[in-house]
Amino acid sequence: MLKKLPKLLVILLASLLVLNLLQAYFTELIYDEAYYWHYAQDMAWGYFDHPPMVAFLIKISSFFFSGELGVRFMSCILSIGSIVILWLLIDNPKKREHILPFFTFAFSLTLLNAYGFFTLPDTPLVFFTCVFLLVYKHFIKDPNYYKAILLGVIIAALMYSKYHAFLVVFFIILSNLKLAINKYAWIAVGIALLCYTPHFLWLYEHDFVSIKYHLYERPNGAYHFEKYTVGFFINLVAILGFTFPWVYKALYKTKATDLFTKALLYLTYGFIIFFFISSFNRRIQTQWVIIISIPLFILAYNYMLTNKNALKWIYRTAIINTIVLVILRIGLIYKPLFPVYYETHGNKLWVNNLHSQIGDTPVVFENSYRTTPMYAFYTGSNTFSLNNIYYRQNQYTIDKTEATVQNKKVLYVSKYYKKGDIKYKRIDGTFLYGNFIENFESYRKLKCSIKEDIETLNHTTEYTLQVYNPYDKVVPLKKLKFSVVYLDKYKKVKDLISITPTAFKENILTLSAKDTTNFKIKLPKSKMEKPSYFKISISENGLISGLNGSNIKVN
């Protein structure tokens, strides 16, 4: 099948691969890539924010190269694979007469272009969506055991890439409800579940921390029409650039004449409708809708092959997109060409600035899962993100990184410091300060829960506070301070009140290792008129209170 690729397309793809490899090598990491690189330093079947596929790709890349290319190599490979599969998904024989428009159109899609060298969870999501559509296309023509097994493996790969890959499978099934009585489809589902079992087990072992965070713990804000809903429609334009009027016209003109075309339409409209509704609740990030680039490309290119006017205008606007994207890509490396400051600018500068002052002293960054791995990537030093109630949980909440800085001299960096032992300049011109702590000690993994169900706040009732110590050592209570944190309906911290728990047993001076200790507490009145949530938090050794308890909803 691949041997039949036109020579011109092979040359263009080879040229693009070289371009992406060079871009990957010379472009500094963005913060999210550094965070996923941190994932890959401790391979597992799951991570706090995402399934493990992105870490797996980085780990493979690191076998071949070091540095930035050691993070991005597999993304360069997968991006070329995605374009090859898009070519295979086009049946019209006229495609061989319009290879340059095909390639230019594919290259011009903004996020598909960016994920040609950046390594993010959407990178494998795009690739495996393309593979899924190709396998599904052959499956509906002639289902059999081989295709069912292959389809199941690909579905699992999709889900290992990103959780909302579930929507891809859901909308495809919705487009063909007869799959519900197709034995091969059920075999595919069974294979997918079997392959995904290790991640299910990981979720279970980690108390479904990822699901809880995404569904219940994630902070939000008040609805803002321009930022949320208008922003969503801007995203629908941004993913296509200047080609958007003709691409969406192609979508509108396309009719579901067969099951595969119907699947593409359901996938596109399904994502648009789902995230349009979601936009009334939260801001939709551009990459969340990247999946529709794939069915839109297939539908639009097929439309181009039967409509000369569409071919002319999509090709012309794709060229404009391409010129803009090439300039921006150069600007990722050469800052003066980029219109605004971007994350690829100046990371080595600030890292070297700080590292030159402190050497290999471990650094604890307060509330920053972004700068923490960036510093570790470019220096090789031990780092840790100490998260408190004014931030959010992340991979540093659940992994073993905390242990690497315990009882050591560290530099503690906080945005709240106005002065310190060390200061360094960020690329935006502002300064951050750090202070040395001779014997750093934190207990961020202590877990707090209320035994009773609480629906309405009662300030006179005594409740049972359960504190679990997961460490291998006892924790002295004299080092801990407990607080009740009150939050508004958007899960923003509004009030923090110290409390003094009373132990059920007398003379309790420590939290036993690997054990739960019960205390009695009363919930103090908040200065908030009507708190929507509260949680129990612990401060150790004078640090700002941590994220030790889950948000508890109250009336």
mmCIF file of N, CA and C in Angstrom, residues 421-498:
data_model
loop_
_atom_site.group_PDB
_atom_site.id
_atom_site.type_symbol
_atom_site.label_atom_id
_atom_site.label_comp_id
_atom_site.label_asym_id
_atom_site.label_seq_id
_atom_site.Cartn_x
_atom_site.Cartn_y
_atom_site.Cartn_z
ATOM 1 N N ASP A 421 17.559 35.242 49.228
ATOM 2 C CA ASP A 421 18.986 34.959 49.104
ATOM 3 C C ASP A 421 19.428 35.018 47.644
ATOM 4 N N ILE A 422 18.512 34.622 46.770
ATOM 5 C CA ILE A 422 18.808 34.545 45.338
ATOM 6 C C ILE A 422 17.676 35.228 44.578
ATOM 7 N N LYS A 423 18.007 35.929 43.507
ATOM 8 C CA LYS A 423 16.967 36.411 42.606
ATOM 9 C C LYS A 423 17.405 36.144 41.168
ATOM 10 N N TYR A 424 16.445 35.904 40.302
ATOM 11 C CA TYR A 424 16.762 35.705 38.887
ATOM 12 C C TYR A 424 15.680 36.340 38.032
ATOM 13 N N LYS A 425 16.063 36.723 36.862
ATOM 14 C CA LYS A 425 15.174 37.454 35.973
ATOM 15 C C LYS A 425 14.452 36.514 35.021
ATOM 16 N N ARG A 426 13.153 36.643 34.982
ATOM 17 C CA ARG A 426 12.364 35.872 34.030
ATOM 18 C C ARG A 426 12.370 36.576 32.673
ATOM 19 N N ILE A 427 11.967 35.866 31.649
ATOM 20 C CA ILE A 427 12.035 36.407 30.297
ATOM 21 C C ILE A 427 11.092 37.593 30.108
ATOM 22 N N ASP A 428 10.032 37.680 30.952
ATOM 23 C CA ASP A 428 9.100 38.804 30.848
ATOM 24 C C ASP A 428 9.614 40.048 31.571
ATOM 25 N N GLY A 429 10.826 39.957 32.128
ATOM 26 C CA GLY A 429 11.439 41.106 32.769
ATOM 27 C C GLY A 429 11.230 41.184 34.266
ATOM 28 N N THR A 430 10.356 40.364 34.810
ATOM 29 C CA THR A 430 10.104 40.363 36.249
ATOM 30 C C THR A 430 11.120 39.456 36.947
ATOM 31 N N PHE A 431 11.189 39.602 38.273
ATOM 32 C CA PHE A 431 12.151 38.812 39.043
ATOM 33 C C PHE A 431 11.424 37.841 39.975
ATOM 34 N N LEU A 432 12.052 36.703 40.198
ATOM 35 C CA LEU A 432 11.611 35.782 41.232
ATOM 36 C C LEU A 432 12.725 35.638 42.256
ATOM 37 N N TYR A 433 12.321 35.385 43.493
ATOM 38 C CA TYR A 433 13.291 35.285 44.579
ATOM 39 C C TYR A 433 13.230 33.899 45.215
ATOM 40 N N GLY A 434 14.386 33.470 45.700
ATOM 41 C CA GLY A 434 14.460 32.192 46.401
ATOM 42 C C GLY A 434 15.243 32.330 47.685
ATOM 43 N N ASN A 435 14.862 31.558 48.684
ATOM 44 C CA ASN A 435 15.578 31.530 49.958
ATOM 45 C C ASN A 435 16.053 30.113 50.243
ATOM 46 N N PHE A 436 17.236 30.009 50.811
ATOM 47 C CA PHE A 436 17.764 28.693 51.140
ATOM 48 C C PHE A 436 17.100 28.168 52.409
ATOM 49 N N ILE A 437 16.746 26.891 52.389
ATOM 50 C CA ILE A 437 16.268 26.181 53.574
ATOM 51 C C ILE A 437 17.269 25.061 53.831
ATOM 52 N N GLU A 438 17.892 25.085 54.996
ATOM 53 C CA GLU A 438 18.991 24.156 55.275
ATOM 54 C C GLU A 438 18.538 22.702 55.366
ATOM 55 N N ASN A 439 17.360 22.476 55.929
ATOM 56 C CA ASN A 439 16.862 21.094 56.089
ATOM 57 C C ASN A 439 15.386 21.068 55.710
ATOM 58 N N PHE A 440 15.142 20.964 54.418
ATOM 59 C CA PHE A 440 13.772 21.034 53.918
ATOM 60 C C PHE A 440 12.997 19.779 54.294
ATOM 61 N N GLU A 441 11.755 19.970 54.730
ATOM 62 C CA GLU A 441 10.914 18.837 55.124
ATOM 63 C C GLU A 441 9.461 19.175 54.819
ATOM 64 N N SER A 442 8.832 18.353 54.017
ATOM 65 C CA SER A 442 7.415 18.569 53.695
ATOM 66 C C SER A 442 6.654 17.254 53.813
ATOM 67 N N TYR A 443 5.356 17.384 54.060
ATOM 68 C CA TYR A 443 4.485 16.206 54.188
ATOM 69 C C TYR A 443 3.239 16.404 53.332
ATOM 70 N N ARG A 444 3.441 16.696 52.040
ATOM 71 C CA ARG A 444 2.312 17.013 51.173
ATOM 72 C C ARG A 444 1.440 15.799 50.846
ATOM 73 N N LYS A 445 1.893 14.610 51.158
ATOM 74 C CA LYS A 445 1.111 13.422 50.843
ATOM 75 C C LYS A 445 0.154 13.005 51.971
ATOM 76 N N LEU A 446 0.172 13.720 53.092
ATOM 77 C CA LEU A 446 -0.809 13.439 54.142
ATOM 78 C C LEU A 446 -2.212 13.676 53.600
ATOM 79 N N LYS A 447 -3.123 12.755 53.876
ATOM 80 C CA LYS A 447 -4.474 12.840 53.327
ATOM 81 C C LYS A 447 -5.507 13.034 54.432
ATOM 82 N N CYS A 448 -6.388 13.994 54.240
ATOM 83 C CA CYS A 448 -7.440 14.293 55.220
ATOM 84 C C CYS A 448 -8.812 13.983 54.644
ATOM 85 N N SER A 449 -9.676 13.427 55.452
ATOM 86 C CA SER A 449 -11.052 13.171 55.033
ATOM 87 C C SER A 449 -11.976 13.267 56.243
ATOM 88 N N ILE A 450 -13.220 13.612 55.986
ATOM 89 C CA ILE A 450 -14.236 13.666 57.029
ATOM 90 C C ILE A 450 -15.055 12.383 56.950
ATOM 91 N N LYS A 451 -15.172 11.696 58.045
ATOM 92 C CA LYS A 451 -15.856 10.405 58.035
ATOM 93 C C LYS A 451 -17.343 10.553 57.750
ATOM 94 N N GLU A 452 -17.983 11.575 58.347
ATOM 95 C CA GLU A 452 -19.433 11.743 58.190
ATOM 96 C C GLU A 452 -19.768 12.423 56.856
ATOM 97 N N ASP A 453 -20.966 12.154 56.369
ATOM 98 C CA ASP A 453 -21.477 12.866 55.200
ATOM 99 C C ASP A 453 -21.982 14.237 55.661
ATOM 100 N N ILE A 454 -21.565 15.280 54.972
ATOM 101 C CA ILE A 454 -21.957 16.634 55.353
ATOM 102 C C ILE A 454 -22.642 17.307 54.172
ATOM 103 N N GLU A 455 -23.880 17.658 54.347
ATOM 104 C CA GLU A 455 -24.607 18.373 53.303
ATOM 105 C C GLU A 455 -24.813 19.839 53.670
ATOM 106 N N THR A 456 -24.950 20.098 54.950
ATOM 107 C CA THR A 456 -25.146 21.469 55.438
ATOM 108 C C THR A 456 -24.129 21.765 56.532
ATOM 109 N N LEU A 457 -23.497 22.920 56.466
ATOM 110 C CA LEU A 457 -22.507 23.283 57.474
ATOM 111 C C LEU A 457 -23.163 23.458 58.842
ATOM 112 N N ASN A 458 -22.581 22.807 59.827
ATOM 113 C CA ASN A 458 -23.060 22.928 61.203
ATOM 114 C C ASN A 458 -21.840 23.204 62.074
ATOM 115 N N HIS A 459 -21.806 24.376 62.672
ATOM 116 C CA HIS A 459 -20.608 24.813 63.369
ATOM 117 C C HIS A 459 -20.530 24.331 64.823
ATOM 118 N N THR A 460 -21.560 23.631 65.255
ATOM 119 C CA THR A 460 -21.550 23.126 66.632
ATOM 120 C C THR A 460 -21.347 21.621 66.693
ATOM 121 N N THR A 461 -21.572 20.954 65.577
ATOM 122 C CA THR A 461 -21.434 19.495 65.537
ATOM 123 C C THR A 461 -19.963 19.091 65.504
ATOM 124 N N GLU A 462 -19.661 17.999 66.164
ATOM 125 C CA GLU A 462 -18.307 17.461 66.170
ATOM 126 C C GLU A 462 -18.199 16.392 65.085
ATOM 127 N N TYR A 463 -17.198 16.521 64.257
ATOM 128 C CA TYR A 463 -17.012 15.577 63.158
ATOM 129 C C TYR A 463 -15.714 14.791 63.357
ATOM 130 N N THR A 464 -15.628 13.678 62.643
ATOM 131 C CA THR A 464 -14.433 12.844 62.715
ATOM 132 C C THR A 464 -13.509 13.163 61.547
ATOM 133 N N LEU A 465 -12.323 13.668 61.865
ATOM 134 C CA LEU A 465 -11.302 13.934 60.857
ATOM 135 C C LEU A 465 -10.340 12.746 60.821
ATOM 136 N N GLN A 466 -10.211 12.142 59.647
ATOM 137 C CA GLN A 466 -9.293 11.020 59.484
ATOM 138 C C GLN A 466 -8.071 11.492 58.699
ATOM 139 N N VAL A 467 -6.901 11.286 59.290
ATOM 140 C CA VAL A 467 -5.658 11.703 58.643
ATOM 141 C C VAL A 467 -4.816 10.467 58.361
ATOM 142 N N TYR A 468 -4.541 10.234 57.073
ATOM 143 C CA TYR A 468 -3.743 9.062 56.687
ATOM 144 C C TYR A 468 -2.318 9.498 56.392
ATOM 145 N N ASN A 469 -1.370 8.811 57.019
ATOM 146 C CA ASN A 469 0.045 9.067 56.812
ATOM 147 C C ASN A 469 0.630 7.972 55.908
ATOM 148 N N PRO A 470 0.916 8.289 54.640
ATOM 149 C CA PRO A 470 1.417 7.269 53.713
ATOM 150 C C PRO A 470 2.929 7.054 53.806
ATOM 151 N N TYR A 471 3.599 7.860 54.630
ATOM 152 C CA TYR A 471 5.058 7.785 54.701
ATOM 153 C C TYR A 471 5.511 6.586 55.531
ATOM 154 N N ASP A 472 6.772 6.228 55.345
ATOM 155 C CA ASP A 472 7.365 5.107 56.081
ATOM 156 C C ASP A 472 7.866 5.519 57.458
ATOM 157 N N LYS A 473 7.633 6.762 57.814
ATOM 158 C CA LYS A 473 8.086 7.249 59.122
ATOM 159 C C LYS A 473 6.941 7.974 59.823
ATOM 160 N N VAL A 474 7.065 8.084 61.144
ATOM 161 C CA VAL A 474 6.045 8.804 61.896
ATOM 162 C C VAL A 474 6.192 10.298 61.628
ATOM 163 N N VAL A 475 5.077 11.017 61.725
ATOM 164 C CA VAL A 475 5.083 12.465 61.512
ATOM 165 C C VAL A 475 4.694 13.137 62.824
ATOM 166 N N PRO A 476 5.583 13.935 63.425
ATOM 167 C CA PRO A 476 5.248 14.614 64.687
ATOM 168 C C PRO A 476 4.136 15.640 64.488
ATOM 169 N N LEU A 477 3.133 15.597 65.343
ATOM 170 C CA LEU A 477 2.022 16.538 65.225
ATOM 171 C C LEU A 477 2.456 17.972 65.490
ATOM 172 N N LYS A 478 3.527 18.159 66.262
ATOM 173 C CA LYS A 478 3.970 19.513 66.578
ATOM 174 C C LYS A 478 4.471 20.255 65.337
ATOM 175 N N LYS A 479 4.765 19.511 64.265
ATOM 176 C CA LYS A 479 5.217 20.142 63.023
ATOM 177 C C LYS A 479 4.058 20.526 62.106
ATOM 178 N N LEU A 480 2.830 20.161 62.509
ATOM 179 C CA LEU A 480 1.669 20.346 61.637
ATOM 180 C C LEU A 480 0.698 21.368 62.206
ATOM 181 N N LYS A 481 0.064 22.112 61.314
ATOM 182 C CA LYS A 481 -1.037 22.997 61.672
ATOM 183 C C LYS A 481 -2.202 22.708 60.736
ATOM 184 N N PHE A 482 -3.390 22.513 61.316
ATOM 185 C CA PHE A 482 -4.576 22.162 60.531
ATOM 186 C C PHE A 482 -5.435 23.402 60.288
ATOM 187 N N SER A 483 -6.101 23.408 59.146
ATOM 188 C CA SER A 483 -6.993 24.521 58.804
ATOM 189 C C SER A 483 -8.202 23.990 58.051
ATOM 190 N N VAL A 484 -9.292 24.762 58.127
ATOM 191 C CA VAL A 484 -10.452 24.546 57.271
ATOM 192 C C VAL A 484 -10.399 25.610 56.181
ATOM 193 N N VAL A 485 -10.493 25.167 54.937
ATOM 194 C CA VAL A 485 -10.451 26.078 53.793
ATOM 195 C C VAL A 485 -11.849 26.150 53.189
ATOM 196 N N TYR A 486 -12.374 27.347 53.035
ATOM 197 C CA TYR A 486 -13.684 27.530 52.426
ATOM 198 C C TYR A 486 -13.520 28.065 51.008
ATOM 199 N N LEU A 487 -14.330 27.516 50.108
ATOM 200 C CA LEU A 487 -14.227 27.863 48.690
ATOM 201 C C LEU A 487 -15.578 28.311 48.151
ATOM 202 N N ASP A 488 -15.542 29.106 47.070
ATOM 203 C CA ASP A 488 -16.793 29.524 46.434
ATOM 204 C C ASP A 488 -17.241 28.470 45.425
ATOM 205 N N LYS A 489 -18.297 28.747 44.690
ATOM 206 C CA LYS A 489 -18.853 27.745 43.776
ATOM 207 C C LYS A 489 -17.935 27.433 42.598
ATOM 208 N N TYR A 490 -16.926 28.291 42.390
ATOM 209 C CA TYR A 490 -15.963 28.042 41.323
ATOM 210 C C TYR A 490 -14.697 27.361 41.853
ATOM 211 N N LYS A 491 -14.766 26.916 43.115
ATOM 212 C CA LYS A 491 -13.667 26.214 43.779
ATOM 213 C C LYS A 491 -12.445 27.102 43.978
ATOM 214 N N LYS A 492 -12.687 28.379 44.147
ATOM 215 C CA LYS A 492 -11.631 29.335 44.466
ATOM 216 C C LYS A 492 -11.569 29.528 45.988
ATOM 217 N N VAL A 493 -10.352 29.528 46.543
ATOM 218 C CA VAL A 493 -10.178 29.696 47.984
ATOM 219 C C VAL A 493 -10.570 31.112 48.398
ATOM 220 N N LYS A 494 -11.451 31.204 49.399
ATOM 221 C CA LYS A 494 -11.917 32.503 49.879
ATOM 222 C C LYS A 494 -11.634 32.731 51.366
ATOM 223 N N ASP A 495 -11.421 31.656 52.099
ATOM 224 C CA ASP A 495 -11.212 31.817 53.542
ATOM 225 C C ASP A 495 -10.447 30.616 54.077
ATOM 226 N N LEU A 496 -9.535 30.886 55.019
ATOM 227 C CA LEU A 496 -8.764 29.824 55.662
ATOM 228 C C LEU A 496 -8.755 30.103 57.159
ATOM 229 N N ILE A 497 -9.218 29.118 57.938
ATOM 230 C CA ILE A 497 -9.323 29.287 59.383
ATOM 231 C C ILE A 497 -8.613 28.132 60.084
ATOM 232 N N SER A 498 -7.710 28.472 60.987
ATOM 233 C CA SER A 498 -6.970 27.442 61.738
ATOM 234 C C SER A 498 -7.900 26.693 62.688
#
